[in-house]
Amino acid sequence: TLPDTSLSPAEPKGKRPPVLVDGVTLNGPTLDIREAESFLRDAMPIIMEEAVRKATDVKEKVCEWRSPEQLKEVLDLELRDGGEANPKILQRCRDAIRYSVKTGHPRFFNQLYAGLDPYSLVGRFITEALNPSLYTYEVAPVFILTEEAVLKKMIEIIGWTEGGDGLFSPGGSVSNMYAVNVARYQRCPNVKELGLSAMPRLVMFTSEECHYSVAKAAAFLGIGTKNVYVIRSDKRGKMIPAEFEKQVQRGALPFMVNATAGTTILGAFDPLEEIADICERHSLWMHVDACWGGAALMSNQHRHLLKGIHRADSVAWNPHKMLLAGLQCCAFMVRGQTDILQRCHSANASYLFQQDKFYDISYDTGDKSIQCSRKPDAFKFWLMWKALGTKGLEERVDRALAMARYLAEEIKKREGFRLVMEPEYANVCFWYIPPSLRIDYDVAPVVKERMMKKGSMLVGYQPHGDKVNFFRQIIISPQVSREDMDFLLDEINTLGKDL
Amino acid sequence: TLPDTSLSPAEPKGKRPPVLVDGVTLNGPTLDIREAESFLRDAMPIIMEEAVRKATDVKEKVCEWRSPEQLKEVLDLELRDGGEANPKILQRCRDAIRYSVKTGHPRFFNQLYAGLDPYSLVGRFITEALNPSLYTYEVAPVFILTEEAVLKKMIEIIGWTEGGDGLFSPGGSVSNMYAVNVARYQRCPNVKELGLSAMPRLVMFTSEECHYSVAKAAAFLGIGTKNVYVIRSDKRGKMIPAEFEKQVQRGALPFMVNATAGTTILGAFDPLEEIADICERHSLWMHVDACWGGAALMSNQHRHLLKGIHRADSVAWNPHKMLLAGLQCCAFMVRGQTDILQRCHSANASYLFQQDKFYDISYDTGDKSIQCSRKPDAFKFWLMWKALGTKGLEERVDRALAMARYLAEEIKKREGFRLVMEPEYANVCFWYIPPSLRIDYDVAPVVKERMMKKGSMLVGYQPHGDKVNFFRQIIISPQVSREDMDFLLDEINTLGKDL
């Protein structure tokens, strides 16, 4: 039986004689936690005022542009032997915030994430303060269980009635890598031990509109980028199933397809049902990269965009994008009652995953991962979900997509603006053509430069296929209003009309 | 020229008539940022009191043990349709903190990280609030430059006078994967396109004491775990160079060795100079996994442990371990003026890495990475380094290692305790043998269970080779005092003497 003594407090400083070891005096802690707290208390109002309140205020700038050379001078980046006093460090905090881009600002439309959710942010502050690593129940009990709860619900929403398994990864790119690894392990279980040099040439499929991480995964995992067979997409950016089936016949050893639900540029959804049919006919692993489009599953009105996703073998879905869970929050999930994640990735480290622990070690989920230390990225999402409810998340998605629809209609009404295509998701792609230019209208880079230097908003642009640079407006945040859509168009015209 | 109008504020609500699209009313933002701020203001004192002050107080528990089943009941994990009001969410925050392990507590000795540094924590709060992603200068100017500054200094400290390149990755395991990918690309540049099935069988080397991520990397990157040739280590856990050279002769295509500076269990350092000699003779890529031991480079007294590291081709080093930068903070670096990271990992996404930008796009470093979204993990380290100076970091390392030395001497003095070996780093490995047991003394799991249920401290244990379970005490945090070392030994005896 365990002697039930109370916790012995540390001896007060100086009670025991100081010990000198290797020139270091060892009594007492050398970090005074009260001083540390006092610094935190001084820093928090700066963070709240500059990085939260002002950073989300539509009347403030989205960015305070400085060139790399100018910014280096302002920031004094060099690391020196001596330390700096707290007031100096607080000024550095202010400067870092000032010259950072405010991704929570209502007019930050530049990437596939935006906005600031207070519940998620509090979840992140908690995990940063507690600094847990998600490998064993013993050191991260709350975060192991919240990850499990979130995955269970996401799997239910995908529609996998047979259940599933999963984990959170540091980015959708890494999730797609997991998919490739699990798919090839399923096809050739001895690849884990023997490697690809002992295998026939494995071939995978994806559409030309897929995210670039699919190519990165093929390179990194040793498949080779040339063994990614690229399938043509239609004009809307969707994979053409007949082209897919043609490619499958091309020989070697086909093992998986990556279907995209929500492409990066156009926001297109591949036809999942037809892709699933082909996968069944040819025994291919079907992975759905729903990192961007997965949010539509939360909406009764829009989940039809992913019809057939319940037939996928694996899904990547990033709640840090449209659901505002904060970078990073990326789920990778596999269908069914399966231990494939464990079998495929485990290394059975005896110092971490001891088999003689006193609790149920199935909660030590770390060996499913390719990481050792892993951040508890599900917790912030869990806390936000608790606060908003599934309905609240659904409303956010519905509103973002309605806002995209509004913007598309406005673009049609305005002279000098032209839609690249009708949006079916939150990507609204359009050109702006200043009055003087009617033929050669590659103006997006110049308008972008002007908006950044002014700091009024941030919108992405890119060329695509045979199309010259167009803007890609992404609508996500619940802080965005219809007025911001009108502003966007007015502002582009203001910035570019003299071109 | 750019019309220099001021930022147009959003129209006040209600000025323009509301627009209804797909059943959603679109005027005004739907997230009230003042309400959001008010929630944040309510949550911060809870975080400061529970997750910072109490969590680092030696008089509080390290953990409040509940079994998975009990904890599920307490936390009410299920995600429902309806949301919950703020007071309920704040209670959930309190509960999450209460049942989490306090890794910043002075008596958390369980992993290769511990403690809480206030500067790093403020850095993390700032980046969580700003939510940047580190791919382009345009959206993360401050964080691109601080990463560059930190890498430059770390490269200088490694001793690469010819310079180097690098990036921060989500964990030492991923850094080791980068090493494998870069090394094989250097040897076989067409592997990126053609894949491993078109290559001869590539073989890599590591010691039996290496971290398990080397095996995971070999599996994930398609090398195969059987193509990792495991080299014997000596009794202290150091790779035996002669055994390494023997293995190199074994045929196939050897391309790299992973040398470990600071092994996970014993804290051993492989002999880097001799390994470098062998690599030169056989044209092998030399990677040093200094994730744990790299901190010794900050100390004039202890950097001899890594003598020869300047000859490595790549180094992985995690400042989130002994330097307390907070999870995650993991640098992967390659030697010399080289663009190999870019060539090896790039996919040239045109929507992100546009070539027609108005600034120097060499600052758009994202294509060096296997990730797309990437957290700005260098910033917190940069801020802490600025506050403490190189000298302050050095003092922390010196003190932790002096403390380990003190503990080892105490263990030798005490009956019932036995060192597994003399420590050369911050790992102190020892057995505890209760009075009644002299032959079969595998007591660590039971003592561990008792300490967790009591919550008095957390120490890791594991078996190793032919040795039964022993404790591995890790000393890192500047909050740890000599008194905590004495407590550790007293407490183990208290918990285990009746066994």
PDB file of C-alpha atoms in Angstrom, chain A residues 125-340:
ATOM      1  CA  PHE A 125      -2.876  29.777 -25.052  1.00  0.00           C
ATOM      2  CA  ILE A 126      -3.677  26.904 -22.672  1.00  0.00           C
ATOM      3  CA  THR A 127      -1.691  24.334 -24.619  1.00  0.00           C
ATOM      4  CA  GLU A 128       1.236  26.716 -25.083  1.00  0.00           C
ATOM      5  CA  ALA A 129       1.334  27.369 -21.344  1.00  0.00           C
ATOM      6  CA  LEU A 130       1.079  23.666 -20.488  1.00  0.00           C
ATOM      7  CA  ASN A 131       3.459  22.649 -23.299  1.00  0.00           C
ATOM      8  CA  PRO A 132       2.355  19.026 -23.618  1.00  0.00           C
ATOM      9  CA  SER A 133       3.474  16.480 -26.157  1.00  0.00           C
ATOM     10  CA  LEU A 134       0.933  14.075 -27.512  1.00  0.00           C
ATOM     11  CA  TYR A 135       2.526  10.659 -27.405  1.00  0.00           C
ATOM     12  CA  THR A 136       1.384   9.053 -24.188  1.00  0.00           C
ATOM     13  CA  TYR A 137      -1.650   9.276 -21.943  1.00  0.00           C
ATOM     14  CA  GLU A 138       0.687   9.603 -19.008  1.00  0.00           C
ATOM     15  CA  VAL A 139       1.925  13.063 -20.029  1.00  0.00           C
ATOM     16  CA  ALA A 140      -1.082  14.342 -22.026  1.00  0.00           C
ATOM     17  CA  PRO A 141      -4.266  12.720 -20.687  1.00  0.00           C
ATOM     18  CA  VAL A 142      -6.665  15.556 -21.527  1.00  0.00           C
ATOM     19  CA  PHE A 143      -5.215  16.076 -24.979  1.00  0.00           C
ATOM     20  CA  ILE A 144      -5.191  12.404 -25.897  1.00  0.00           C
ATOM     21  CA  LEU A 145      -8.896  12.200 -25.029  1.00  0.00           C
ATOM     22  CA  THR A 146      -9.937  15.426 -26.755  1.00  0.00           C
ATOM     23  CA  GLU A 147      -8.140  14.300 -29.911  1.00  0.00           C
ATOM     24  CA  GLU A 148     -10.040  11.028 -29.758  1.00  0.00           C
ATOM     25  CA  ALA A 149     -13.370  12.832 -29.275  1.00  0.00           C
ATOM     26  CA  VAL A 150     -12.790  15.231 -32.163  1.00  0.00           C
ATOM     27  CA  LEU A 151     -11.699  12.475 -34.533  1.00  0.00           C
ATOM     28  CA  LYS A 152     -14.707  10.374 -33.587  1.00  0.00           C
ATOM     29  CA  LYS A 153     -17.052  13.222 -34.463  1.00  0.00           C
ATOM     30  CA  MET A 154     -15.265  14.097 -37.705  1.00  0.00           C
ATOM     31  CA  ILE A 155     -15.379  10.441 -38.743  1.00  0.00           C
ATOM     32  CA  GLU A 156     -19.104  10.402 -38.024  1.00  0.00           C
ATOM     33  CA  ILE A 157     -19.580  13.530 -40.151  1.00  0.00           C
ATOM     34  CA  ILE A 158     -17.637  11.991 -43.031  1.00  0.00           C
ATOM     35  CA  GLY A 159     -20.193   9.207 -42.879  1.00  0.00           C
ATOM     36  CA  TRP A 160     -17.994   6.248 -42.053  1.00  0.00           C
ATOM     37  CA  THR A 161     -20.625   4.225 -40.224  1.00  0.00           C
ATOM     38  CA  GLU A 162     -18.074   1.430 -39.745  1.00  0.00           C
ATOM     39  CA  GLY A 163     -15.859   3.824 -37.739  1.00  0.00           C
ATOM     40  CA  GLY A 164     -12.306   4.876 -38.367  1.00  0.00           C
ATOM     41  CA  ASP A 165      -8.979   5.862 -36.907  1.00  0.00           C
ATOM     42  CA  GLY A 166      -6.891   8.991 -37.241  1.00  0.00           C
ATOM     43  CA  LEU A 167      -4.504  11.539 -35.846  1.00  0.00           C
ATOM     44  CA  PHE A 168      -3.673  15.216 -36.175  1.00  0.00           C
ATOM     45  CA  SER A 169      -0.634  16.097 -38.246  1.00  0.00           C
ATOM     46  CA  PRO A 170       1.441  19.246 -38.782  1.00  0.00           C
ATOM     47  CA  GLY A 171      -0.204  20.273 -42.029  1.00  0.00           C
ATOM     48  CA  GLY A 172      -2.303  18.997 -44.872  1.00  0.00           C
ATOM     49  CA  SER A 173       0.871  18.213 -46.811  1.00  0.00           C
ATOM     50  CA  VAL A 174       1.935  15.808 -44.092  1.00  0.00           C
ATOM     51  CA  SER A 175      -1.587  14.324 -44.019  1.00  0.00           C
ATOM     52  CA  ASN A 176      -1.321  13.595 -47.720  1.00  0.00           C
ATOM     53  CA  MET A 177       2.042  11.943 -47.057  1.00  0.00           C
ATOM     54  CA  TYR A 178       0.369   9.736 -44.469  1.00  0.00           C
ATOM     55  CA  ALA A 179      -2.169   8.747 -47.099  1.00  0.00           C
ATOM     56  CA  VAL A 180       0.513   7.715 -49.571  1.00  0.00           C
ATOM     57  CA  ASN A 181       2.357   5.726 -46.914  1.00  0.00           C
ATOM     58  CA  VAL A 182      -0.729   3.918 -45.637  1.00  0.00           C
ATOM     59  CA  ALA A 183      -1.977   3.180 -49.147  1.00  0.00           C
ATOM     60  CA  ARG A 184       1.280   1.618 -50.281  1.00  0.00           C
ATOM     61  CA  TYR A 185       1.607  -0.320 -47.035  1.00  0.00           C
ATOM     62  CA  GLN A 186      -1.869  -1.712 -47.607  1.00  0.00           C
ATOM     63  CA  ARG A 187      -0.827  -2.800 -51.102  1.00  0.00           C
ATOM     64  CA  CYS A 188       2.704  -4.022 -50.202  1.00  0.00           C
ATOM     65  CA  PRO A 189       3.009  -4.616 -46.434  1.00  0.00           C
ATOM     66  CA  ASN A 190       6.666  -5.583 -46.718  1.00  0.00           C
ATOM     67  CA  VAL A 191       7.581  -2.158 -48.117  1.00  0.00           C
ATOM     68  CA  LYS A 192       8.078  -0.963 -44.544  1.00  0.00           C
ATOM     69  CA  GLU A 193      10.943  -3.391 -44.052  1.00  0.00           C
ATOM     70  CA  LEU A 194      12.286  -3.940 -47.539  1.00  0.00           C
ATOM     71  CA  GLY A 195      11.831  -0.520 -49.066  1.00  0.00           C
ATOM     72  CA  LEU A 196      10.768   0.452 -52.554  1.00  0.00           C
ATOM     73  CA  SER A 197      13.865  -0.831 -54.280  1.00  0.00           C
ATOM     74  CA  ALA A 198      12.506  -4.330 -53.684  1.00  0.00           C
ATOM     75  CA  MET A 199       9.047  -3.488 -55.079  1.00  0.00           C
ATOM     76  CA  PRO A 200       7.617  -3.136 -58.560  1.00  0.00           C
ATOM     77  CA  ARG A 201       7.226   0.475 -59.698  1.00  0.00           C
ATOM     78  CA  LEU A 202       4.323   1.907 -57.702  1.00  0.00           C
ATOM     79  CA  VAL A 203       2.150   4.461 -59.450  1.00  0.00           C
ATOM     80  CA  MET A 204      -0.379   6.906 -58.010  1.00  0.00           C
ATOM     81  CA  PHE A 205      -2.954   9.247 -59.549  1.00  0.00           C
ATOM     82  CA  THR A 206      -4.114  12.770 -58.977  1.00  0.00           C
ATOM     83  CA  SER A 207      -5.676  15.555 -60.988  1.00  0.00           C
ATOM     84  CA  GLU A 208      -3.764  18.437 -62.515  1.00  0.00           C
ATOM     85  CA  GLU A 209      -5.596  20.764 -60.097  1.00  0.00           C
ATOM     86  CA  CYS A 210      -4.436  18.974 -56.949  1.00  0.00           C
ATOM     87  CA  HIS A 211      -2.359  20.621 -54.248  1.00  0.00           C
ATOM     88  CA  TYR A 212       1.397  20.631 -54.817  1.00  0.00           C
ATOM     89  CA  SER A 213       1.896  18.550 -51.692  1.00  0.00           C
ATOM     90  CA  VAL A 214       0.982  15.436 -53.665  1.00  0.00           C
ATOM     91  CA  ALA A 215       4.129  15.882 -55.765  1.00  0.00           C
ATOM     92  CA  LYS A 216       6.122  16.638 -52.605  1.00  0.00           C
ATOM     93  CA  ALA A 217       4.787  13.469 -50.997  1.00  0.00           C
ATOM     94  CA  ALA A 218       5.762  11.354 -53.999  1.00  0.00           C
ATOM     95  CA  ALA A 219       9.282  12.785 -53.934  1.00  0.00           C
ATOM     96  CA  PHE A 220       9.724  12.526 -50.171  1.00  0.00           C
ATOM     97  CA  LEU A 221       8.337   9.028 -49.828  1.00  0.00           C
ATOM     98  CA  GLY A 222      10.545   7.708 -52.604  1.00  0.00           C
ATOM     99  CA  ILE A 223       7.751   7.080 -55.109  1.00  0.00           C
ATOM    100  CA  GLY A 224       9.168   9.669 -57.515  1.00  0.00           C
ATOM    101  CA  THR A 225       7.276  12.549 -59.065  1.00  0.00           C
ATOM    102  CA  LYS A 226       7.185  10.837 -62.458  1.00  0.00           C
ATOM    103  CA  ASN A 227       5.194   8.023 -60.918  1.00  0.00           C
ATOM    104  CA  VAL A 228       2.418  10.437 -60.121  1.00  0.00           C
ATOM    105  CA  TYR A 229       0.164  10.149 -63.151  1.00  0.00           C
ATOM    106  CA  VAL A 230      -1.604  13.424 -63.620  1.00  0.00           C
ATOM    107  CA  ILE A 231      -5.233  13.256 -64.722  1.00  0.00           C
ATOM    108  CA  ARG A 232      -6.828  16.016 -66.758  1.00  0.00           C
ATOM    109  CA  SER A 233      -9.466  18.172 -65.135  1.00  0.00           C
ATOM    110  CA  ASP A 234     -12.469  19.745 -66.792  1.00  0.00           C
ATOM    111  CA  LYS A 235     -12.909  23.474 -67.252  1.00  0.00           C
ATOM    112  CA  ARG A 236     -14.266  23.858 -63.740  1.00  0.00           C
ATOM    113  CA  GLY A 237     -11.187  22.163 -62.277  1.00  0.00           C
ATOM    114  CA  LYS A 238     -12.735  18.749 -61.530  1.00  0.00           C
ATOM    115  CA  MET A 239     -10.969  15.489 -62.291  1.00  0.00           C
ATOM    116  CA  ILE A 240     -12.369  13.768 -65.407  1.00  0.00           C
ATOM    117  CA  PRO A 241     -13.189  10.204 -64.290  1.00  0.00           C
ATOM    118  CA  ALA A 242     -12.825   8.689 -67.775  1.00  0.00           C
ATOM    119  CA  GLU A 243      -9.313  10.117 -67.983  1.00  0.00           C
ATOM    120  CA  PHE A 244      -8.561   8.562 -64.619  1.00  0.00           C
ATOM    121  CA  GLU A 245      -9.651   5.123 -65.750  1.00  0.00           C
ATOM    122  CA  LYS A 246      -7.534   5.448 -68.892  1.00  0.00           C
ATOM    123  CA  GLN A 247      -4.446   6.247 -66.812  1.00  0.00           C
ATOM    124  CA  VAL A 248      -4.998   3.263 -64.520  1.00  0.00           C
ATOM    125  CA  GLN A 249      -4.529   0.950 -67.509  1.00  0.00           C
ATOM    126  CA  ARG A 250      -1.042   2.330 -68.184  1.00  0.00           C
ATOM    127  CA  GLY A 251       0.779  -0.395 -66.365  1.00  0.00           C
ATOM    128  CA  ALA A 252       3.230  -0.647 -63.471  1.00  0.00           C
ATOM    129  CA  LEU A 253       1.554  -1.096 -60.077  1.00  0.00           C
ATOM    130  CA  PRO A 254      -1.210   1.456 -59.446  1.00  0.00           C
ATOM    131  CA  PHE A 255      -1.994   1.740 -55.749  1.00  0.00           C
ATOM    132  CA  MET A 256      -3.869   4.946 -54.967  1.00  0.00           C
ATOM    133  CA  VAL A 257      -5.669   7.997 -56.201  1.00  0.00           C
ATOM    134  CA  ASN A 258      -5.704  11.389 -54.555  1.00  0.00           C
ATOM    135  CA  ALA A 259      -9.071  13.061 -55.141  1.00  0.00           C
ATOM    136  CA  THR A 260      -9.358  16.706 -54.194  1.00  0.00           C
ATOM    137  CA  ALA A 261     -12.377  18.147 -52.440  1.00  0.00           C
ATOM    138  CA  GLY A 262     -11.816  21.876 -52.740  1.00  0.00           C
ATOM    139  CA  THR A 263      -8.877  22.658 -55.002  1.00  0.00           C
ATOM    140  CA  THR A 264      -6.477  25.374 -53.957  1.00  0.00           C
ATOM    141  CA  ILE A 265      -7.003  27.852 -56.764  1.00  0.00           C
ATOM    142  CA  LEU A 266     -10.484  27.266 -58.134  1.00  0.00           C
ATOM    143  CA  GLY A 267     -12.152  25.615 -55.141  1.00  0.00           C
ATOM    144  CA  ALA A 268     -13.288  22.694 -57.309  1.00  0.00           C
ATOM    145  CA  PHE A 269     -14.557  19.336 -56.034  1.00  0.00           C
ATOM    146  CA  ASP A 270     -13.575  16.123 -57.822  1.00  0.00           C
ATOM    147  CA  PRO A 271     -16.528  13.764 -58.512  1.00  0.00           C
ATOM    148  CA  LEU A 272     -16.033  11.391 -55.599  1.00  0.00           C
ATOM    149  CA  GLU A 273     -18.721   8.811 -56.430  1.00  0.00           C
ATOM    150  CA  GLU A 274     -17.350   8.139 -59.891  1.00  0.00           C
ATOM    151  CA  ILE A 275     -13.792   8.041 -58.582  1.00  0.00           C
ATOM    152  CA  ALA A 276     -14.874   5.555 -55.907  1.00  0.00           C
ATOM    153  CA  ASP A 277     -16.404   3.331 -58.606  1.00  0.00           C
ATOM    154  CA  ILE A 278     -13.134   3.245 -60.519  1.00  0.00           C
ATOM    155  CA  CYS A 279     -11.168   2.566 -57.326  1.00  0.00           C
ATOM    156  CA  GLU A 280     -13.429  -0.397 -56.584  1.00  0.00           C
ATOM    157  CA  ARG A 281     -12.988  -1.797 -60.072  1.00  0.00           C
ATOM    158  CA  HIS A 282      -9.206  -1.560 -59.865  1.00  0.00           C
ATOM    159  CA  SER A 283      -8.645  -2.135 -56.127  1.00  0.00           C
ATOM    160  CA  LEU A 284      -7.086   1.275 -55.577  1.00  0.00           C
ATOM    161  CA  TRP A 285      -6.815   3.148 -52.303  1.00  0.00           C
ATOM    162  CA  MET A 286      -8.997   6.246 -52.494  1.00  0.00           C
ATOM    163  CA  HIS A 287      -7.656   9.222 -50.584  1.00  0.00           C
ATOM    164  CA  VAL A 288      -9.617  12.467 -50.459  1.00  0.00           C
ATOM    165  CA  ASP A 289      -7.649  15.641 -49.867  1.00  0.00           C
ATOM    166  CA  ALA A 290     -10.473  17.611 -48.259  1.00  0.00           C
ATOM    167  CA  CYS A 291      -8.089  19.908 -46.385  1.00  0.00           C
ATOM    168  CA  TRP A 292      -9.856  22.926 -47.806  1.00  0.00           C
ATOM    169  CA  GLY A 293     -13.262  21.583 -48.836  1.00  0.00           C
ATOM    170  CA  GLY A 294     -13.913  19.386 -45.806  1.00  0.00           C
ATOM    171  CA  ALA A 295     -15.595  22.268 -43.999  1.00  0.00           C
ATOM    172  CA  ALA A 296     -18.560  21.903 -46.375  1.00  0.00           C
ATOM    173  CA  LEU A 297     -19.338  18.615 -44.607  1.00  0.00           C
ATOM    174  CA  MET A 298     -20.507  20.694 -41.644  1.00  0.00           C
ATOM    175  CA  SER A 299     -23.260  22.243 -43.773  1.00  0.00           C
ATOM    176  CA  ASN A 300     -26.488  20.473 -44.688  1.00  0.00           C
ATOM    177  CA  GLN A 301     -26.811  22.887 -47.582  1.00  0.00           C
ATOM    178  CA  HIS A 302     -23.331  22.296 -49.038  1.00  0.00           C
ATOM    179  CA  ARG A 303     -22.206  18.822 -48.049  1.00  0.00           C
ATOM    180  CA  HIS A 304     -23.433  17.498 -51.391  1.00  0.00           C
ATOM    181  CA  LEU A 305     -20.179  18.910 -52.805  1.00  0.00           C
ATOM    182  CA  LEU A 306     -18.421  15.927 -51.220  1.00  0.00           C
ATOM    183  CA  LYS A 307     -21.022  13.303 -52.136  1.00  0.00           C
ATOM    184  CA  GLY A 308     -19.331   9.917 -52.000  1.00  0.00           C
ATOM    185  CA  ILE A 309     -16.674  10.815 -49.437  1.00  0.00           C
ATOM    186  CA  HIS A 310     -17.956   8.013 -47.181  1.00  0.00           C
ATOM    187  CA  ARG A 311     -16.465   5.607 -49.729  1.00  0.00           C
ATOM    188  CA  ALA A 312     -12.944   7.012 -49.345  1.00  0.00           C
ATOM    189  CA  ASP A 313     -10.280   4.899 -47.641  1.00  0.00           C
ATOM    190  CA  SER A 314      -8.657   7.980 -46.125  1.00  0.00           C
ATOM    191  CA  VAL A 315      -9.428  11.664 -45.749  1.00  0.00           C
ATOM    192  CA  ALA A 316      -7.329  14.739 -44.933  1.00  0.00           C
ATOM    193  CA  TRP A 317      -9.320  17.655 -43.504  1.00  0.00           C
ATOM    194  CA  ASN A 318      -7.897  20.864 -41.979  1.00  0.00           C
ATOM    195  CA  PRO A 319     -10.162  22.614 -39.477  1.00  0.00           C
ATOM    196  CA  HIS A 320      -7.586  25.415 -39.352  1.00  0.00           C
ATOM    197  CA  LYS A 321      -8.813  26.600 -42.732  1.00  0.00           C
ATOM    198  CA  MET A 322     -12.489  27.521 -43.060  1.00  0.00           C
ATOM    199  CA  LEU A 323     -13.389  26.473 -39.521  1.00  0.00           C
ATOM    200  CA  LEU A 324     -10.885  28.930 -37.937  1.00  0.00           C
ATOM    201  CA  ALA A 325      -9.297  26.492 -35.494  1.00  0.00           C
ATOM    202  CA  GLY A 326      -5.901  28.201 -35.885  1.00  0.00           C
ATOM    203  CA  LEU A 327      -2.732  26.916 -37.497  1.00  0.00           C
ATOM    204  CA  GLN A 328      -2.172  24.004 -37.329  1.00  0.00           C
ATOM    205  CA  CYS A 329      -5.179  21.776 -37.045  1.00  0.00           C
ATOM    206  CA  CYS A 330      -5.086  18.976 -39.601  1.00  0.00           C
ATOM    207  CA  ALA A 331      -6.799  15.642 -39.287  1.00  0.00           C
ATOM    208  CA  PHE A 332      -5.767  12.542 -41.204  1.00  0.00           C
ATOM    209  CA  MET A 333      -8.294   9.726 -40.978  1.00  0.00           C
ATOM    210  CA  VAL A 334      -8.649   6.173 -42.274  1.00  0.00           C
ATOM    211  CA  ARG A 335     -11.886   4.266 -42.678  1.00  0.00           C
ATOM    212  CA  GLY A 336     -12.992   1.270 -40.624  1.00  0.00           C
ATOM    213  CA  GLN A 337     -11.955  -0.651 -37.537  1.00  0.00           C
ATOM    214  CA  THR A 338      -8.311  -0.834 -38.425  1.00  0.00           C
ATOM    215  CA  ASP A 339      -4.912  -0.700 -36.774  1.00  0.00           C
ATOM    216  CA  ILE A 340      -3.160   0.164 -40.040  1.00  0.00           C
TER     217      ILE A 340
END
